[in-house]
Amino acid sequence: MPLAKQIGTIARTNLTNSAHMAMNTEIHDRILAVTVAVLHLETLEPGYKQCLDREGESVNRVTKSATTEQLEAKDAERDKTFQFITSMNGSYLVCPDPQMQAAAKVLDAALKAYKNLYSKAYSEETALIDGLLRDMDDPERKKAATTLHLDTYFTQLKTQNDEYKTLDASRTDEYTARVKTDTSKARKATDETLDLIVQRVNAYAVLEPTDGINNFIDTVNQIYRKYKDLIAAKGGPSTPTHPDDKPYPTPDPSPEEPDTPVTPGDPVGDDDRPVIE
């Protein structure tokens, strides 16, 4: 009697994070293509998908904040407003009207302290604009700004700077709220669930073999072969390409679920990719 087909093994620990994720995603896609019913994975597939999602959050941790573009746009707005104020005040310094020229000199003394603030780092620019606006609370400077019809633009600059600070706080909250997943724990959970899937498929290949199950086994072994070649190309150890040809004991087709699935909020562990803060 011919031996039942079986899914083989692969040295998963020798896969990079991205390769590990890619391999499991391929296997999951094949499960859906064959259908979970044919493979008797109705209870295991949802957990496998959840593990892949959690691992994906970890592997793809380097992402751009949703508010970053808004911050950049708001910063450009306040830069233009500040530059307009300084440009107009510079023009009034040579104005033939003595009253306006005198008012421009009052403002110029304050503006010089904040020259080129728009070229500073975002957080430093925010603080400098706050400092300038505090200086503008001086009655003499307020009167000078009104004389030159620049008071409206100082108000606009304050609004833009406050809006920038609100967006910046929102981005900080966004980063804080992001789920920090320990990559090694996420991978371990995925591996444990895949082990259960392999155990169940191999069990049904012995007890109730079907063309769907046998074809799925062939496909997974081919996927394993591809990633074993990748490991070998990188100089890592690899398990044999073909599954063990020794007879298998009849496995339990309904293995128990893992006791400790990965849950949100695990502390951040080592990863091979940086975290943008």
mmCIF file of C-alpha atoms in Angstrom:
data_model
loop_
_atom_site.group_PDB
_atom_site.id
_atom_site.type_symbol
_atom_site.label_atom_id
_atom_site.label_comp_id
_atom_site.label_asym_id
_atom_site.label_seq_id
_atom_site.Cartn_x
_atom_site.Cartn_y
_atom_site.Cartn_z
ATOM 1 C CA MET A 1 0.000 0.000 0.000
ATOM 2 C CA PRO A 2 1.550 3.349 -1.010
ATOM 3 C CA LEU A 3 2.386 5.779 1.728
ATOM 4 C CA ALA A 4 0.101 8.784 2.164
ATOM 5 C CA LYS A 5 1.341 12.109 0.904
ATOM 6 C CA GLN A 6 2.532 14.427 3.653
ATOM 7 C CA ILE A 7 3.550 18.073 3.954
ATOM 8 C CA GLY A 8 7.258 18.194 4.719
ATOM 9 C CA THR A 9 9.260 20.618 6.861
ATOM 10 C CA ILE A 10 11.349 23.742 6.459
ATOM 11 C CA ALA A 11 13.778 25.562 8.737
ATOM 12 C CA ARG A 12 11.479 28.531 9.316
ATOM 13 C CA THR A 13 13.824 30.196 11.788
ATOM 14 C CA ASN A 14 16.290 30.722 8.938
ATOM 15 C CA LEU A 15 13.814 32.822 6.969
ATOM 16 C CA THR A 16 13.970 36.596 7.154
ATOM 17 C CA ASN A 17 10.896 38.350 8.536
ATOM 18 C CA SER A 18 9.713 39.345 5.068
ATOM 19 C CA ALA A 19 10.307 35.862 3.621
ATOM 20 C CA HIS A 20 8.539 34.237 6.567
ATOM 21 C CA MET A 21 5.543 36.496 6.023
ATOM 22 C CA ALA A 22 5.562 35.913 2.273
ATOM 23 C CA MET A 23 5.729 32.126 2.592
ATOM 24 C CA ASN A 24 2.846 31.969 5.047
ATOM 25 C CA THR A 25 0.803 34.350 2.931
ATOM 26 C CA GLU A 26 1.285 32.050 -0.075
ATOM 27 C CA ILE A 27 0.144 29.050 1.959
ATOM 28 C CA HIS A 28 -2.874 30.927 3.278
ATOM 29 C CA ASP A 29 -3.827 31.998 -0.249
ATOM 30 C CA ARG A 30 -3.682 28.344 -1.331
ATOM 31 C CA ILE A 31 -5.902 27.335 1.568
ATOM 32 C CA LEU A 32 -8.520 29.804 0.406
ATOM 33 C CA ALA A 33 -8.146 28.687 -3.216
ATOM 34 C CA VAL A 34 -8.723 25.012 -2.365
ATOM 35 C CA THR A 35 -11.334 26.085 0.250
ATOM 36 C CA VAL A 36 -11.168 25.506 3.964
ATOM 37 C CA ALA A 37 -13.966 22.935 3.744
ATOM 38 C CA VAL A 38 -12.029 20.629 1.430
ATOM 39 C CA LEU A 39 -9.017 20.833 3.760
ATOM 40 C CA HIS A 40 -11.102 20.565 6.950
ATOM 41 C CA LEU A 41 -9.597 23.833 8.227
ATOM 42 C CA GLU A 42 -12.786 25.659 9.152
ATOM 43 C CA THR A 43 -11.647 26.209 12.739
ATOM 44 C CA LEU A 44 -7.975 26.891 12.000
ATOM 45 C CA GLU A 45 -8.031 29.231 8.972
ATOM 46 C CA PRO A 46 -9.474 32.271 10.832
ATOM 47 C CA GLY A 47 -6.766 32.014 13.485
ATOM 48 C CA TYR A 48 -4.095 31.640 10.812
ATOM 49 C CA LYS A 49 -5.351 34.796 9.090
ATOM 50 C CA GLN A 50 -5.312 36.657 12.399
ATOM 51 C CA CYS A 51 -1.733 35.576 13.043
ATOM 52 C CA LEU A 52 -0.719 36.752 9.572
ATOM 53 C CA ASP A 53 -2.370 40.121 10.162
ATOM 54 C CA ARG A 54 -0.517 40.531 13.448
ATOM 55 C CA GLU A 55 2.769 39.502 11.884
ATOM 56 C CA GLY A 56 2.119 41.904 9.015
ATOM 57 C CA GLU A 57 1.707 44.793 11.470
ATOM 58 C CA SER A 58 5.112 43.955 12.875
ATOM 59 C CA VAL A 59 6.928 43.407 9.580
ATOM 60 C CA ASN A 60 5.399 46.515 8.012
ATOM 61 C CA ARG A 61 5.867 48.710 11.066
ATOM 62 C CA VAL A 62 7.653 51.447 9.125
ATOM 63 C CA THR A 63 4.737 53.442 7.804
ATOM 64 C CA LYS A 64 4.087 57.100 7.198
ATOM 65 C CA SER A 65 1.677 58.756 9.577
ATOM 66 C CA ALA A 66 -1.693 59.600 8.086
ATOM 67 C CA THR A 67 -1.272 63.186 9.334
ATOM 68 C CA THR A 68 2.224 63.755 7.944
ATOM 69 C CA GLU A 69 1.027 65.257 4.657
ATOM 70 C CA GLN A 70 -1.341 67.558 6.526
ATOM 71 C CA LEU A 71 1.512 68.669 8.775
ATOM 72 C CA GLU A 72 3.737 69.415 5.802
ATOM 73 C CA ALA A 73 0.973 71.406 4.118
ATOM 74 C CA LYS A 74 0.234 73.390 7.294
ATOM 75 C CA ASP A 75 3.929 74.123 7.783
ATOM 76 C CA ALA A 76 4.132 75.478 4.226
ATOM 77 C CA GLU A 77 1.170 77.776 4.993
ATOM 78 C CA ARG A 78 2.748 79.296 8.094
ATOM 79 C CA ASP A 79 6.077 79.689 6.278
ATOM 80 C CA LYS A 80 4.398 81.728 3.546
ATOM 81 C CA THR A 81 2.590 83.899 6.075
ATOM 82 C CA PHE A 82 5.770 84.631 8.019
ATOM 83 C CA GLN A 83 7.707 85.384 4.840
ATOM 84 C CA PHE A 84 4.941 87.717 3.680
ATOM 85 C CA ILE A 85 5.063 89.609 6.984
ATOM 86 C CA THR A 86 8.829 90.055 6.854
ATOM 87 C CA SER A 87 8.766 90.978 3.166
ATOM 88 C CA MET A 88 6.060 93.613 3.626
ATOM 89 C CA ASN A 89 7.766 95.045 6.697
ATOM 90 C CA GLY A 90 11.014 95.254 4.757
ATOM 91 C CA SER A 91 9.234 97.306 2.088
ATOM 92 C CA TYR A 92 7.813 99.672 4.699
ATOM 93 C CA LEU A 93 11.333 100.310 6.026
ATOM 94 C CA VAL A 94 11.965 102.387 2.882
ATOM 95 C CA CYS A 95 8.448 103.800 2.699
ATOM 96 C CA PRO A 96 8.386 107.590 2.165
ATOM 97 C CA ASP A 97 5.659 107.886 4.801
ATOM 98 C CA PRO A 98 7.520 108.641 8.074
ATOM 99 C CA GLN A 99 4.763 107.118 10.241
ATOM 100 C CA MET A 100 4.811 103.815 8.385
ATOM 101 C CA GLN A 101 8.603 103.758 8.276
ATOM 102 C CA ALA A 102 8.736 104.270 12.033
ATOM 103 C CA ALA A 103 6.230 101.464 12.585
ATOM 104 C CA ALA A 104 8.280 99.185 10.337
ATOM 105 C CA LYS A 105 11.388 99.891 12.403
ATOM 106 C CA VAL A 106 9.538 98.848 15.562
ATOM 107 C CA LEU A 107 8.551 95.530 14.000
ATOM 108 C CA ASP A 108 11.926 95.025 12.362
ATOM 109 C CA ALA A 109 13.623 94.991 15.758
ATOM 110 C CA ALA A 110 11.401 92.068 16.778
ATOM 111 C CA LEU A 111 11.458 90.203 13.462
ATOM 112 C CA LYS A 112 15.261 90.199 13.263
ATOM 113 C CA ALA A 113 15.376 87.880 16.280
ATOM 114 C CA TYR A 114 13.385 85.299 14.279
ATOM 115 C CA LYS A 115 15.123 85.613 10.935
ATOM 116 C CA ASN A 116 14.793 82.485 8.761
ATOM 117 C CA LEU A 117 12.774 80.625 11.394
ATOM 118 C CA TYR A 118 11.055 78.775 8.528
ATOM 119 C CA SER A 119 14.307 76.926 7.831
ATOM 120 C CA LYS A 120 14.417 75.410 11.308
ATOM 121 C CA ALA A 121 13.246 71.957 12.335
ATOM 122 C CA TYR A 122 9.456 71.746 12.613
ATOM 123 C CA SER A 123 9.329 71.630 16.404
ATOM 124 C CA GLU A 124 11.854 74.458 16.723
ATOM 125 C CA GLU A 125 9.943 76.578 14.215
ATOM 126 C CA THR A 126 6.731 76.028 16.171
ATOM 127 C CA ALA A 127 8.393 77.262 19.370
ATOM 128 C CA LEU A 128 9.950 80.258 17.597
ATOM 129 C CA ILE A 129 6.603 81.333 16.158
ATOM 130 C CA ASP A 130 5.108 81.095 19.651
ATOM 131 C CA GLY A 131 7.949 83.322 20.867
ATOM 132 C CA LEU A 132 7.370 85.857 18.101
ATOM 133 C CA LEU A 133 3.654 85.999 18.849
ATOM 134 C CA ARG A 134 4.377 86.584 22.548
ATOM 135 C CA ASP A 135 6.666 89.445 21.567
ATOM 136 C CA MET A 136 3.843 90.860 19.473
ATOM 137 C CA ASP A 137 1.701 91.182 22.615
ATOM 138 C CA ASP A 138 3.728 94.304 23.392
ATOM 139 C CA PRO A 139 1.374 97.306 22.940
ATOM 140 C CA GLU A 140 3.870 99.284 20.855
ATOM 141 C CA ARG A 141 4.412 96.350 18.462
ATOM 142 C CA LYS A 142 0.672 95.725 18.240
ATOM 143 C CA LYS A 143 0.130 99.361 17.293
ATOM 144 C CA ALA A 144 2.908 99.153 14.685
ATOM 145 C CA ALA A 145 1.384 96.015 13.130
ATOM 146 C CA THR A 146 -2.011 97.707 12.955
ATOM 147 C CA THR A 147 -0.495 100.806 11.349
ATOM 148 C CA LEU A 148 1.060 98.632 8.630
ATOM 149 C CA HIS A 149 -2.110 96.527 8.254
ATOM 150 C CA LEU A 150 -0.114 93.427 9.242
ATOM 151 C CA ASP A 151 -2.121 92.631 12.367
ATOM 152 C CA THR A 152 -4.423 90.369 10.312
ATOM 153 C CA TYR A 153 -1.436 88.331 9.151
ATOM 154 C CA PHE A 154 -0.031 87.923 12.652
ATOM 155 C CA THR A 155 -3.455 86.575 13.654
ATOM 156 C CA GLN A 156 -3.361 84.247 10.662
ATOM 157 C CA LEU A 157 0.124 83.065 11.642
ATOM 158 C CA LYS A 158 -1.126 82.259 15.151
ATOM 159 C CA THR A 159 -4.051 80.266 13.762
ATOM 160 C CA GLN A 160 -1.789 78.295 11.432
ATOM 161 C CA ASN A 161 0.727 77.578 14.182
ATOM 162 C CA ASP A 162 -2.015 76.400 16.553
ATOM 163 C CA GLU A 163 -3.437 74.159 13.829
ATOM 164 C CA TYR A 164 0.046 72.751 13.240
ATOM 165 C CA LYS A 165 0.396 71.938 16.944
ATOM 166 C CA THR A 166 -2.976 70.186 16.932
ATOM 167 C CA LEU A 167 -1.944 68.030 13.976
ATOM 168 C CA ASP A 168 1.404 67.274 15.592
ATOM 169 C CA ALA A 169 -0.331 66.156 18.788
ATOM 170 C CA SER A 170 -2.640 63.977 16.706
ATOM 171 C CA ARG A 171 0.341 62.309 15.060
ATOM 172 C CA THR A 172 1.932 61.677 18.448
ATOM 173 C CA ASP A 173 -1.285 60.040 19.631
ATOM 174 C CA GLU A 174 -1.368 57.973 16.443
ATOM 175 C CA TYR A 175 2.133 56.641 17.024
ATOM 176 C CA THR A 176 1.351 55.937 20.674
ATOM 177 C CA ALA A 177 -1.794 54.027 19.755
ATOM 178 C CA ARG A 178 -0.071 51.846 17.195
ATOM 179 C CA VAL A 179 0.077 48.230 18.259
ATOM 180 C CA LYS A 180 3.650 47.339 19.097
ATOM 181 C CA THR A 181 4.203 43.699 18.275
ATOM 182 C CA ASP A 182 7.236 41.657 19.146
ATOM 183 C CA THR A 183 8.181 40.178 15.776
ATOM 184 C CA SER A 184 9.542 36.978 17.260
ATOM 185 C CA LYS A 185 6.311 36.391 19.205
ATOM 186 C CA ALA A 186 4.214 37.141 16.125
ATOM 187 C CA ARG A 187 6.238 34.670 14.058
ATOM 188 C CA LYS A 188 5.989 32.053 16.799
ATOM 189 C CA ALA A 189 2.202 32.342 16.838
ATOM 190 C CA THR A 190 2.070 31.989 13.053
ATOM 191 C CA ASP A 191 4.357 28.954 13.158
ATOM 192 C CA GLU A 192 2.285 27.271 15.866
ATOM 193 C CA THR A 193 -0.906 27.743 13.877
ATOM 194 C CA LEU A 194 0.741 26.495 10.690
ATOM 195 C CA ASP A 195 1.916 23.426 12.606
ATOM 196 C CA LEU A 196 -1.695 22.698 13.544
ATOM 197 C CA ILE A 197 -2.759 23.143 9.921
ATOM 198 C CA VAL A 198 -0.038 20.808 8.660
ATOM 199 C CA GLN A 199 -0.894 18.250 11.330
ATOM 200 C CA ARG A 200 -4.561 18.278 10.372
ATOM 201 C CA VAL A 201 -3.979 18.119 6.607
ATOM 202 C CA ASN A 202 -1.461 15.309 7.026
ATOM 203 C CA ALA A 203 -3.930 13.456 9.236
ATOM 204 C CA TYR A 204 -6.698 13.642 6.661
ATOM 205 C CA ALA A 205 -4.221 12.618 3.947
ATOM 206 C CA VAL A 206 -3.862 9.358 5.890
ATOM 207 C CA LEU A 207 -7.446 8.897 7.038
ATOM 208 C CA GLU A 208 -9.531 10.407 4.232
ATOM 209 C CA PRO A 209 -7.289 11.337 1.278
ATOM 210 C CA THR A 210 -8.831 13.333 -1.571
ATOM 211 C CA ASP A 211 -7.454 14.886 -4.731
ATOM 212 C CA GLY A 212 -7.930 18.334 -3.151
ATOM 213 C CA ILE A 213 -5.910 17.403 -0.088
ATOM 214 C CA ASN A 214 -3.160 15.672 -2.084
ATOM 215 C CA ASN A 215 -2.873 18.572 -4.525
ATOM 216 C CA PHE A 216 -2.649 21.026 -1.622
ATOM 217 C CA ILE A 217 0.140 18.956 -0.075
ATOM 218 C CA ASP A 218 2.055 19.006 -3.358
ATOM 219 C CA THR A 219 1.611 22.776 -3.580
ATOM 220 C CA VAL A 220 2.799 23.458 -0.036
ATOM 221 C CA ASN A 221 5.841 21.238 -0.546
ATOM 222 C CA GLN A 222 6.612 23.207 -3.704
ATOM 223 C CA ILE A 223 6.317 26.462 -1.747
ATOM 224 C CA TYR A 224 8.647 25.008 0.876
ATOM 225 C CA ARG A 225 11.095 24.042 -1.872
ATOM 226 C CA LYS A 226 11.185 27.616 -3.156
ATOM 227 C CA TYR A 227 11.955 29.058 0.274
ATOM 228 C CA LYS A 228 14.494 26.345 1.050
ATOM 229 C CA ASP A 229 16.322 27.418 -2.096
ATOM 230 C CA LEU A 230 16.199 30.989 -0.791
ATOM 231 C CA ILE A 231 17.716 29.887 2.520
ATOM 232 C CA ALA A 232 20.405 27.896 0.703
ATOM 233 C CA ALA A 233 21.240 30.891 -1.505
ATOM 234 C CA LYS A 234 21.867 32.921 1.649
ATOM 235 C CA GLY A 235 24.097 30.207 3.051
ATOM 236 C CA GLY A 236 21.710 29.043 5.784
ATOM 237 C CA PRO A 237 20.941 25.446 6.721
ATOM 238 C CA SER A 238 17.917 23.881 5.107
ATOM 239 C CA THR A 239 15.794 20.853 5.782
ATOM 240 C CA PRO A 240 15.379 18.275 2.995
ATOM 241 C CA THR A 241 13.273 19.423 0.070
ATOM 242 C CA HIS A 242 11.122 16.291 0.033
ATOM 243 C CA PRO A 243 8.977 15.171 2.968
ATOM 244 C CA ASP A 244 10.187 12.316 5.098
ATOM 245 C CA ASP A 245 9.524 9.004 3.348
ATOM 246 C CA LYS A 246 9.146 7.063 6.595
ATOM 247 C CA PRO A 247 5.636 5.850 7.468
ATOM 248 C CA TYR A 248 3.704 8.314 9.600
ATOM 249 C CA PRO A 249 1.697 7.275 12.643
ATOM 250 C CA THR A 250 -1.954 8.151 12.301
ATOM 251 C CA PRO A 251 -2.172 11.723 13.634
ATOM 252 C CA ASP A 252 -5.107 13.353 15.339
ATOM 253 C CA PRO A 253 -7.185 15.191 12.725
ATOM 254 C CA SER A 254 -8.500 17.612 15.351
ATOM 255 C CA PRO A 255 -5.468 18.965 17.250
ATOM 256 C CA GLU A 256 -5.932 21.376 20.086
ATOM 257 C CA GLU A 257 -5.625 25.113 19.504
ATOM 258 C CA PRO A 258 -2.618 26.998 20.936
ATOM 259 C CA ASP A 259 -3.186 28.139 24.518
ATOM 260 C CA THR A 260 -1.565 31.549 24.207
ATOM 261 C CA PRO A 261 -2.335 33.451 20.984
ATOM 262 C CA VAL A 262 -0.649 36.781 20.379
ATOM 263 C CA THR A 263 -2.729 39.640 21.766
ATOM 264 C CA PRO A 264 -2.500 43.378 21.066
ATOM 265 C CA GLY A 265 -0.215 45.359 23.323
ATOM 266 C CA ASP A 266 2.799 43.037 23.460
ATOM 267 C CA PRO A 267 5.962 45.075 24.182
ATOM 268 C CA VAL A 268 8.171 45.924 21.262
ATOM 269 C CA GLY A 269 10.935 43.464 20.657
ATOM 270 C CA ASP A 270 13.904 43.357 18.338
ATOM 271 C CA ASP A 271 13.111 43.654 14.676
ATOM 272 C CA ASP A 272 15.182 43.881 11.541
ATOM 273 C CA ARG A 273 13.504 47.077 10.478
ATOM 274 C CA PRO A 274 13.585 50.541 12.182
ATOM 275 C CA VAL A 275 10.659 52.271 13.827
ATOM 276 C CA ILE A 276 9.944 55.762 12.669
ATOM 277 C CA GLU A 277 9.137 57.949 15.678
#
